[in-house]
PDB file of C-alpha atoms and ligand atoms in Angstrom:
ATOM      1  CA  MET J   1       0.000   0.000   0.000  1.00  0.00           C
ATOM      2  CA  ALA J   2       1.239   3.517  -0.768  1.00  0.00           C
ATOM      3  CA  SER J   3       2.561   5.378   2.261  1.00  0.00           C
ATOM      4  CA  HIS J   4       0.628   8.310   3.637  1.00  0.00           C
ATOM      5  CA  PRO J   5       1.498  11.950   2.843  1.00  0.00           C
ATOM      6  CA  PRO J   6       4.169  13.688   4.938  1.00  0.00           C
ATOM      7  CA  VAL J   7       3.312  15.059   8.381  1.00  0.00           C
ATOM      8  CA  GLU J   8       4.199  18.559   9.590  1.00  0.00           C
ATOM      9  CA  ALA J   9       3.876  18.873  13.355  1.00  0.00           C
ATOM     10  CA  TYR J  10       3.493  22.096  15.341  1.00  0.00           C
ATOM     11  CA  ASP J  11       3.591  22.405  19.106  1.00  0.00           C
ATOM     12  CA  GLU J  12       0.868  25.069  19.088  1.00  0.00           C
ATOM     13  CA  ILE J  13      -1.242  26.622  16.351  1.00  0.00           C
ATOM     14  CA  ASP J  14      -4.571  28.428  16.083  1.00  0.00           C
ATOM     15  CA  SER J  15      -6.229  25.658  14.055  1.00  0.00           C
ATOM     16  CA  THR J  16      -4.796  23.023  11.749  1.00  0.00           C
ATOM     17  CA  ASN J  17      -7.740  23.621   9.406  1.00  0.00           C
ATOM     18  CA  ALA J  18      -6.980  27.355   9.391  1.00  0.00           C
ATOM     19  CA  GLU J  19      -3.339  26.566   8.547  1.00  0.00           C
ATOM     20  CA  ALA J  20      -4.421  24.235   5.745  1.00  0.00           C
ATOM     21  CA  ARG J  21      -6.681  26.975   4.368  1.00  0.00           C
ATOM     22  CA  ARG J  22      -3.855  29.557   4.507  1.00  0.00           C
ATOM     23  CA  ARG J  23      -1.606  27.185   2.583  1.00  0.00           C
ATOM     24  CA  ALA J  24      -4.300  26.301   0.061  1.00  0.00           C
ATOM     25  CA  GLU J  25      -5.060  29.955  -0.570  1.00  0.00           C
ATOM     26  CA  ALA J  26      -1.332  30.524  -1.151  1.00  0.00           C
ATOM     27  CA  GLY J  27      -1.455  27.809  -3.844  1.00  0.00           C
ATOM     28  CA  ASP J  28      -0.267  24.715  -1.921  1.00  0.00           C
ATOM     29  CA  ALA J  29      -2.123  21.592  -3.098  1.00  0.00           C
ATOM     30  CA  GLY J  30      -0.605  19.183  -0.583  1.00  0.00           C
ATOM     31  CA  PRO J  31      -1.009  16.389   0.113  1.00  0.00           C
ATOM     32  CA  ILE J  32       0.290  17.044   3.626  1.00  0.00           C
ATOM     33  CA  TRP J  33      -0.908  16.275   7.127  1.00  0.00           C
ATOM     34  CA  ILE J  34      -0.705  19.258   9.484  1.00  0.00           C
ATOM     35  CA  THR J  35      -0.907  18.480  13.182  1.00  0.00           C
ATOM     36  CA  ALA J  36      -0.463  20.374  16.441  1.00  0.00           C
ATOM     37  CA  ALA J  37      -0.208  19.355  20.082  1.00  0.00           C
ATOM     38  CA  VAL J  38      -2.385  22.318  21.085  1.00  0.00           C
ATOM     39  CA  GLN J  39      -4.924  24.312  19.087  1.00  0.00           C
ATOM     40  CA  THR J  40      -5.806  27.738  20.489  1.00  0.00           C
ATOM     41  CA  ALA J  41      -8.726  28.357  18.132  1.00  0.00           C
ATOM     42  CA  GLY J  42      -9.788  24.912  16.972  1.00  0.00           C
ATOM     43  CA  ARG J  43     -12.980  24.969  15.013  1.00  0.00           C
ATOM     44  CA  GLY J  44     -15.875  22.567  14.737  1.00  0.00           C
ATOM     45  CA  ARG J  45     -18.858  22.142  12.465  1.00  0.00           C
ATOM     46  CA  ARG J  46     -21.521  24.810  12.199  1.00  0.00           C
ATOM     47  CA  GLY J  47     -19.338  27.545  13.671  1.00  0.00           C
ATOM     48  CA  ARG J  48     -18.748  25.726  16.958  1.00  0.00           C
ATOM     49  CA  ALA J  49     -15.391  25.712  18.748  1.00  0.00           C
ATOM     50  CA  TRP J  50     -13.321  22.533  19.182  1.00  0.00           C
ATOM     51  CA  SER J  51     -10.905  22.391  22.074  1.00  0.00           C
ATOM     52  CA  THR J  52      -7.604  20.506  21.704  1.00  0.00           C
ATOM     53  CA  ASN J  53      -5.436  20.109  24.782  1.00  0.00           C
ATOM     54  CA  ARG J  54      -2.126  18.275  24.986  1.00  0.00           C
ATOM     55  CA  GLY J  55      -2.676  14.532  24.676  1.00  0.00           C
ATOM     56  CA  ASN J  56      -5.475  14.787  22.117  1.00  0.00           C
ATOM     57  CA  LEU J  57      -4.995  14.611  18.360  1.00  0.00           C
ATOM     58  CA  ALA J  58      -5.728  17.500  16.023  1.00  0.00           C
ATOM     59  CA  ALA J  59      -4.755  16.902  12.419  1.00  0.00           C
ATOM     60  CA  THR J  60      -5.744  18.150   8.989  1.00  0.00           C
ATOM     61  CA  LEU J  61      -4.978  16.630   5.622  1.00  0.00           C
ATOM     62  CA  LEU J  62      -4.594  19.243   2.888  1.00  0.00           C
ATOM     63  CA  MET J  63      -5.190  17.632  -0.499  1.00  0.00           C
ATOM     64  CA  ALA J  64      -6.522  18.435  -3.961  1.00  0.00           C
ATOM     65  CA  THR J  65      -9.138  16.557  -5.947  1.00  0.00           C
ATOM     66  CA  ASP J  66     -10.636  16.518  -9.449  1.00  0.00           C
ATOM     67  CA  ALA J  67     -14.005  15.449  -8.018  1.00  0.00           C
ATOM     68  CA  PRO J  68     -16.929  17.900  -8.212  1.00  0.00           C
ATOM     69  CA  PRO J  69     -17.938  19.459  -4.864  1.00  0.00           C
ATOM     70  CA  VAL J  70     -20.831  17.085  -4.019  1.00  0.00           C
ATOM     71  CA  GLU J  71     -18.638  14.037  -4.640  1.00  0.00           C
ATOM     72  CA  ALA J  72     -15.633  15.585  -2.902  1.00  0.00           C
ATOM     73  CA  ALA J  73     -17.692  15.948   0.273  1.00  0.00           C
ATOM     74  CA  GLN J  74     -17.704  12.123   0.526  1.00  0.00           C
ATOM     75  CA  ILE J  75     -14.147  12.433   1.857  1.00  0.00           C
ATOM     76  CA  SER J  76     -15.722  13.026   5.283  1.00  0.00           C
ATOM     77  CA  PHE J  77     -16.933   9.393   5.283  1.00  0.00           C
ATOM     78  CA  VAL J  78     -13.393   8.276   4.394  1.00  0.00           C
ATOM     79  CA  ALA J  79     -12.148  10.247   7.409  1.00  0.00           C
ATOM     80  CA  ALA J  80     -14.802   8.768   9.703  1.00  0.00           C
ATOM     81  CA  LEU J  81     -13.873   5.213   8.689  1.00  0.00           C
ATOM     82  CA  ALA J  82     -10.168   5.887   9.247  1.00  0.00           C
ATOM     83  CA  ALA J  83     -10.898   7.329  12.693  1.00  0.00           C
ATOM     84  CA  ALA J  84     -13.126   4.368  13.591  1.00  0.00           C
ATOM     85  CA  GLU J  85     -10.308   2.011  12.606  1.00  0.00           C
ATOM     86  CA  LEU J  86      -7.913   3.986  14.804  1.00  0.00           C
ATOM     87  CA  ALA J  87     -10.431   3.446  17.615  1.00  0.00           C
ATOM     88  CA  ASP J  88     -10.464  -0.307  16.822  1.00  0.00           C
ATOM     89  CA  THR J  89      -6.730  -0.484  17.523  1.00  0.00           C
ATOM     90  CA  CYS J  90      -7.165   1.188  20.930  1.00  0.00           C
ATOM     91  CA  LEU J  91     -10.540  -0.057  22.138  1.00  0.00           C
ATOM     92  CA  GLY J  92     -11.216  -3.266  20.255  1.00  0.00           C
ATOM     93  CA  GLU J  93     -12.953  -4.045  17.007  1.00  0.00           C
ATOM     94  CA  GLY J  94     -16.297  -2.354  16.466  1.00  0.00           C
ATOM     95  CA  VAL J  95     -16.524  -0.412  19.747  1.00  0.00           C
ATOM     96  CA  ALA J  96     -16.627   2.864  17.842  1.00  0.00           C
ATOM     97  CA  ARG J  97     -19.857   3.585  15.976  1.00  0.00           C
ATOM     98  CA  LEU J  98     -20.502   6.213  13.316  1.00  0.00           C
ATOM     99  CA  LYS J  99     -23.231   8.813  13.383  1.00  0.00           C
ATOM    100  CA  TRP J 100     -24.239  10.596  10.209  1.00  0.00           C
ATOM    101  CA  PRO J 101     -22.521  12.379   8.705  1.00  0.00           C
ATOM    102  CA  ASN J 102     -19.148  11.799  10.335  1.00  0.00           C
ATOM    103  CA  ASP J 103     -19.097  11.715  14.124  1.00  0.00           C
ATOM    104  CA  VAL J 104     -17.338   8.810  15.816  1.00  0.00           C
ATOM    105  CA  LEU J 105     -19.009   7.766  19.061  1.00  0.00           C
ATOM    106  CA  ILE J 106     -17.838   5.539  21.903  1.00  0.00           C
ATOM    107  CA  HIS J 107     -20.697   4.128  23.942  1.00  0.00           C
ATOM    108  CA  GLY J 108     -22.939   6.861  22.556  1.00  0.00           C
ATOM    109  CA  LYS J 109     -20.609   9.771  23.310  1.00  0.00           C
ATOM    110  CA  LYS J 110     -18.672  11.709  20.700  1.00  0.00           C
ATOM    111  CA  ALA J 111     -14.939  10.992  20.680  1.00  0.00           C
ATOM    112  CA  VAL J 112     -13.970  12.224  17.208  1.00  0.00           C
ATOM    113  CA  GLY J 113     -15.118  15.230  15.209  1.00  0.00           C
ATOM    114  CA  ILE J 114     -14.466  15.872  11.536  1.00  0.00           C
ATOM    115  CA  LEU J 115     -14.595  19.178   9.700  1.00  0.00           C
ATOM    116  CA  VAL J 116     -14.032  19.336   5.939  1.00  0.00           C
ATOM    117  CA  GLU J 117     -13.407  22.716   4.346  1.00  0.00           C
ATOM    118  CA  SER J 118     -12.818  23.290   0.658  1.00  0.00           C
ATOM    119  CA  GLY J 119     -12.193  25.890  -2.015  1.00  0.00           C
ATOM    120  CA  ALA J 120     -11.427  26.327  -5.690  1.00  0.00           C
ATOM    121  CA  ARG J 121      -7.845  26.205  -6.918  1.00  0.00           C
ATOM    122  CA  PRO J 122      -6.545  28.245  -9.861  1.00  0.00           C
ATOM    123  CA  ASP J 123      -6.073  24.956 -11.803  1.00  0.00           C
ATOM    124  CA  GLY J 124      -9.827  24.243 -11.564  1.00  0.00           C
ATOM    125  CA  ARG J 125      -9.478  21.475  -8.991  1.00  0.00           C
ATOM    126  CA  LEU J 126     -10.750  21.718  -5.406  1.00  0.00           C
ATOM    127  CA  TRP J 127      -8.561  21.874  -2.345  1.00  0.00           C
ATOM    128  CA  LEU J 128      -9.839  19.976   0.672  1.00  0.00           C
ATOM    129  CA  ALA J 129      -8.852  20.457   4.293  1.00  0.00           C
ATOM    130  CA  VAL J 130      -9.958  17.307   6.117  1.00  0.00           C
ATOM    131  CA  GLY J 131      -9.716  18.152   9.809  1.00  0.00           C
ATOM    132  CA  ILE J 132      -9.936  15.376  12.382  1.00  0.00           C
ATOM    133  CA  GLY J 133      -9.996  15.895  16.137  1.00  0.00           C
ATOM    134  CA  VAL J 134      -9.631  12.801  18.327  1.00  0.00           C
ATOM    135  CA  ASN J 135     -10.197  12.869  22.088  1.00  0.00           C
ATOM    136  CA  LEU J 136      -7.399  10.448  22.921  1.00  0.00           C
ATOM    137  CA  ALA J 137      -6.566  11.491  26.490  1.00  0.00           C
ATOM    138  CA  HIS J 138      -9.269  13.981  27.500  1.00  0.00           C
ATOM    139  CA  ALA J 139     -12.941  14.538  26.808  1.00  0.00           C
ATOM    140  CA  PRO J 140     -13.719  18.250  26.737  1.00  0.00           C
ATOM    141  CA  GLN J 141     -16.074  19.461  29.463  1.00  0.00           C
ATOM    142  CA  ASN J 142     -18.806  22.052  29.025  1.00  0.00           C
ATOM    143  CA  VAL J 143     -19.710  20.977  25.507  1.00  0.00           C
ATOM    144  CA  ASP J 144     -23.320  20.903  24.366  1.00  0.00           C
ATOM    145  CA  ARG J 145     -23.295  17.092  23.853  1.00  0.00           C
ATOM    146  CA  PRO J 146     -21.680  14.395  26.019  1.00  0.00           C
ATOM    147  CA  ALA J 147     -18.109  13.663  24.942  1.00  0.00           C
ATOM    148  CA  ALA J 148     -15.833  10.668  25.493  1.00  0.00           C
ATOM    149  CA  ALA J 149     -12.080  10.088  25.401  1.00  0.00           C
ATOM    150  CA  PHE J 150     -10.358   6.891  24.283  1.00  0.00           C
ATOM    151  CA  ALA J 151      -8.403   6.801  27.578  1.00  0.00           C
ATOM    152  CA  GLU J 152     -11.624   6.424  29.595  1.00  0.00           C
ATOM    153  CA  HIS J 153     -12.287   3.100  27.866  1.00  0.00           C
ATOM    154  CA  MET J 154      -8.763   1.682  27.645  1.00  0.00           C
ATOM    155  CA  GLY J 155      -6.927  -0.527  30.088  1.00  0.00           C
ATOM    156  CA  GLY J 156      -3.747   1.504  29.656  1.00  0.00           C
ATOM    157  CA  ARG J 157      -2.858   4.967  28.443  1.00  0.00           C
ATOM    158  CA  ALA J 158      -4.119   6.318  25.164  1.00  0.00           C
ATOM    159  CA  PRO J 159      -1.508   6.451  22.391  1.00  0.00           C
ATOM    160  CA  GLU J 160       0.581   9.569  21.910  1.00  0.00           C
ATOM    161  CA  PRO J 161      -0.993  11.858  19.300  1.00  0.00           C
ATOM    162  CA  LEU J 162       1.764  11.388  16.702  1.00  0.00           C
ATOM    163  CA  ALA J 163       1.561   7.598  17.057  1.00  0.00           C
ATOM    164  CA  ALA J 164      -2.207   7.780  16.656  1.00  0.00           C
ATOM    165  CA  LEU J 165      -1.783   9.986  13.586  1.00  0.00           C
ATOM    166  CA  GLU J 166       0.459   7.350  12.006  1.00  0.00           C
ATOM    167  CA  VAL J 167      -2.368   4.793  12.265  1.00  0.00           C
ATOM    168  CA  LEU J 168      -5.030   7.284  11.214  1.00  0.00           C
ATOM    169  CA  ALA J 169      -3.077   8.503   8.189  1.00  0.00           C
ATOM    170  CA  ASN J 170      -2.424   4.944   7.000  1.00  0.00           C
ATOM    171  CA  ARG J 171      -6.085   3.934   7.363  1.00  0.00           C
ATOM    172  CA  PHE J 172      -7.132   7.189   5.674  1.00  0.00           C
ATOM    173  CA  GLU J 173      -4.812   6.473   2.744  1.00  0.00           C
ATOM    174  CA  ALA J 174      -6.253   2.951   2.355  1.00  0.00           C
ATOM    175  CA  TRP J 175      -9.872   4.203   2.284  1.00  0.00           C
ATOM    176  CA  ARG J 176      -8.986   7.231   0.110  1.00  0.00           C
ATOM    177  CA  HIS J 177      -7.447   4.847  -2.408  1.00  0.00           C
ATOM    178  CA  ALA J 178     -10.569   2.629  -2.368  1.00  0.00           C
ATOM    179  CA  TRP J 179     -12.768   5.710  -2.884  1.00  0.00           C
ATOM    180  CA  ALA J 180     -10.561   7.039  -5.714  1.00  0.00           C
ATOM    181  CA  THR J 181     -10.403   3.728  -7.574  1.00  0.00           C
ATOM    182  CA  GLN J 182     -13.804   2.124  -6.835  1.00  0.00           C
ATOM    183  CA  GLY J 183     -16.018   5.099  -6.029  1.00  0.00           C
ATOM    184  CA  PHE J 184     -18.185   5.721  -2.978  1.00  0.00           C
ATOM    185  CA  ALA J 185     -19.858   2.272  -2.803  1.00  0.00           C
ATOM    186  CA  PRO J 186     -17.209   0.431  -0.705  1.00  0.00           C
ATOM    187  CA  VAL J 187     -16.905   3.407   1.624  1.00  0.00           C
ATOM    188  CA  ALA J 188     -20.687   3.620   2.026  1.00  0.00           C
ATOM    189  CA  ARG J 189     -20.907  -0.126   2.726  1.00  0.00           C
ATOM    190  CA  ALA J 190     -18.220  -0.014   5.420  1.00  0.00           C
ATOM    191  CA  TRP J 191     -19.765   3.125   6.933  1.00  0.00           C
ATOM    192  CA  THR J 192     -23.198   1.477   7.037  1.00  0.00           C
ATOM    193  CA  VAL J 193     -21.856  -1.565   8.922  1.00  0.00           C
ATOM    194  CA  ARG J 194     -20.675   0.757  11.693  1.00  0.00           C
ATOM    195  CA  ALA J 195     -23.540   3.232  11.576  1.00  0.00           C
ATOM    196  CA  MET J 196     -25.706   3.832  14.613  1.00  0.00           C
ATOM    197  CA  GLY J 197     -29.360   4.711  14.412  1.00  0.00           C
ATOM    198  CA  LEU J 198     -30.315   3.166  11.066  1.00  0.00           C
ATOM    199  CA  GLY J 199     -33.882   1.861  11.242  1.00  0.00           C
ATOM    200  CA  GLN J 200     -34.495   3.987  14.317  1.00  0.00           C
ATOM    201  CA  ALA J 201     -36.467   7.117  15.063  1.00  0.00           C
ATOM    202  CA  CYS J 202     -34.412  10.127  14.077  1.00  0.00           C
ATOM    203  CA  GLU J 203     -34.691  13.871  14.471  1.00  0.00           C
ATOM    204  CA  ALA J 204     -32.858  15.919  11.847  1.00  0.00           C
ATOM    205  CA  ARG J 205     -32.139  19.499  12.866  1.00  0.00           C
ATOM    206  CA  LEU J 206     -31.566  21.357   9.631  1.00  0.00           C
ATOM    207  CA  PRO J 207     -30.474  24.988   9.302  1.00  0.00           C
ATOM    208  CA  ASN J 208     -34.083  26.159   8.893  1.00  0.00           C
ATOM    209  CA  ARG J 209     -36.342  23.333  10.152  1.00  0.00           C
ATOM    210  CA  THR J 210     -36.504  20.127  12.175  1.00  0.00           C
ATOM    211  CA  LEU J 211     -37.753  16.853  10.665  1.00  0.00           C
ATOM    212  CA  THR J 212     -38.622  13.595  12.394  1.00  0.00           C
ATOM    213  CA  GLY J 213     -38.817  10.126  10.907  1.00  0.00           C
ATOM    214  CA  VAL J 214     -36.843   6.918  10.581  1.00  0.00           C
ATOM    215  CA  ALA J 215     -33.255   6.928   9.246  1.00  0.00           C
ATOM    216  CA  GLU J 216     -33.175   4.384   6.413  1.00  0.00           C
ATOM    217  CA  GLY J 217     -29.566   4.618   5.250  1.00  0.00           C
ATOM    218  CA  LEU J 218     -27.208   6.386   2.896  1.00  0.00           C
ATOM    219  CA  ASP J 219     -28.053   7.491  -0.614  1.00  0.00           C
ATOM    220  CA  PRO J 220     -25.349   6.725  -3.190  1.00  0.00           C
ATOM    221  CA  ASP J 221     -23.954  10.249  -2.744  1.00  0.00           C
ATOM    222  CA  GLY J 222     -23.804  10.163   1.070  1.00  0.00           C
ATOM    223  CA  ALA J 223     -27.101  11.936   1.850  1.00  0.00           C
ATOM    224  CA  LEU J 224     -29.101  10.372   4.706  1.00  0.00           C
ATOM    225  CA  ARG J 225     -32.478   8.917   3.689  1.00  0.00           C
ATOM    226  CA  LEU J 226     -35.064   9.926   6.255  1.00  0.00           C
ATOM    227  CA  ARG J 227     -38.567   8.399   6.009  1.00  0.00           C
ATOM    228  CA  LEU J 228     -40.786  11.074   7.497  1.00  0.00           C
ATOM    229  CA  ASP J 229     -43.699  10.289   9.783  1.00  0.00           C
ATOM    230  CA  ASP J 230     -46.094  11.036   6.860  1.00  0.00           C
ATOM    231  CA  GLY J 231     -44.343   8.405   4.674  1.00  0.00           C
ATOM    232  CA  THR J 232     -42.480  10.751   2.374  1.00  0.00           C
ATOM    233  CA  LEU J 233     -38.740  10.384   1.864  1.00  0.00           C
ATOM    234  CA  GLU J 234     -36.443  13.299   2.593  1.00  0.00           C
ATOM    235  CA  ARG J 235     -32.748  13.441   1.666  1.00  0.00           C
ATOM    236  CA  ILE J 236     -30.725  15.041   4.443  1.00  0.00           C
ATOM    237  CA  THR J 237     -27.569  16.666   3.112  1.00  0.00           C
ATOM    238  CA  ALA J 238     -26.696  19.038   5.967  1.00  0.00           C
ATOM    239  CA  GLY J 239     -27.492  19.415   9.635  1.00  0.00           C
ATOM    240  CA  ASP J 240     -27.302  17.341  12.801  1.00  0.00           C
ATOM    241  CA  VAL J 241     -29.223  14.154  13.508  1.00  0.00           C
ATOM    242  CA  PHE J 242     -30.261  12.735  16.872  1.00  0.00           C
ATOM    243  CA  PHE J 243     -31.404   9.235  17.814  1.00  0.00           C
ATOM    244  CA  GLY J 244     -33.326   8.892  21.044  1.00  0.00           C
ATOM    245  CA  GLU J 245     -31.234  11.615  22.651  1.00  0.00           C
ATOM    246  CA  ALA J 246     -32.402  14.626  24.607  1.00  0.00           C
TER     247      ALA J 246
HETATM  248  C1  BTN H   1     -17.044  18.815  14.841  1.00  0.00           C
HETATM  249  O1  BTN H   1     -17.596  19.859  15.205  1.00  0.00           O
HETATM  250  O2  BTN H   1     -17.495  17.714  15.114  1.00  0.00           O
HETATM  251  C2  BTN H   1     -15.789  18.897  14.022  1.00  0.00           C
HETATM  252  C3  BTN H   1     -14.562  19.076  14.853  1.00  0.00           C
HETATM  253  C4  BTN H   1     -13.293  19.092  14.029  1.00  0.00           C
HETATM  254  C5  BTN H   1     -12.068  19.351  14.862  1.00  0.00           C
HETATM  255  C6  BTN H   1     -10.789  19.199  14.089  1.00  0.00           C
HETATM  256  S1  BTN H   1      -9.373  19.225  15.140  1.00  0.00           S
HETATM  257  C7  BTN H   1      -8.341  19.322  13.738  1.00  0.00           C
HETATM  258  C8  BTN H   1      -8.993  20.291  12.787  1.00  0.00           C
HETATM  259  N1  BTN H   1      -8.645  21.653  13.110  1.00  0.00           N
HETATM  260  C9  BTN H   1      -9.699  22.377  13.496  1.00  0.00           C
HETATM  261  O3  BTN H   1      -9.674  23.562  13.839  1.00  0.00           O
HETATM  262  N2  BTN H   1     -10.808  21.593  13.482  1.00  0.00           N
HETATM  263  C10 BTN H   1     -10.502  20.259  13.026  1.00  0.00           C
END
């Protein structure tokens, strides 16, 4: 298997995604992994903050793709699978479950967050900044949803962030290669095996409305199929989903 892209490690940075964006906007196409022991302004989805203290992993892959934007967004499922496989190596096979679109949960609590940012390059391709935050040692407190850390569920200590990144980057490269050569189907299949909440009651909080129904699965492009209470089918492409949670 091809080795993963090079890693550039900082002790402290504002946000590895912000650094990837700065580089992309200066013309850098990567691929490169950017990581930092501490993020002072880590960012999460939907404008939320993401705290990274020493012992946790914050890493962003800057890469370029020929795929159109809707297809390129599928990279977040590649990232979720890689992170779940990192969790397998620490916690045991299958302990980590995936929640649409790309959260990784341990016993129902979020342990990994993924934020993909993108933009147009002068050569017509897209740059992607695939940011992955893994709560290896600490679960942040005072967040709006319960969070977990790998260390809480391991017999010993959680791996050092750079060692964890080595595993993550290798698993990411394997799934990215499958996606690039075989399309989204194998990624969607593997994601579905690990998905939580399929076949269950689901509330989808979208930017402008909330829908309730049953989550049926992934559409071929990664949208979540939600069978509404009135029987109609809705494709969820953005927002947060909740399964039997408060
Ligand atoms: C989420 O809200 O679930 C997404 C969190 C993404 C956090 C990661 S940590 C590495 C990268 N740098 C950032 O500033 N954010 C992402």
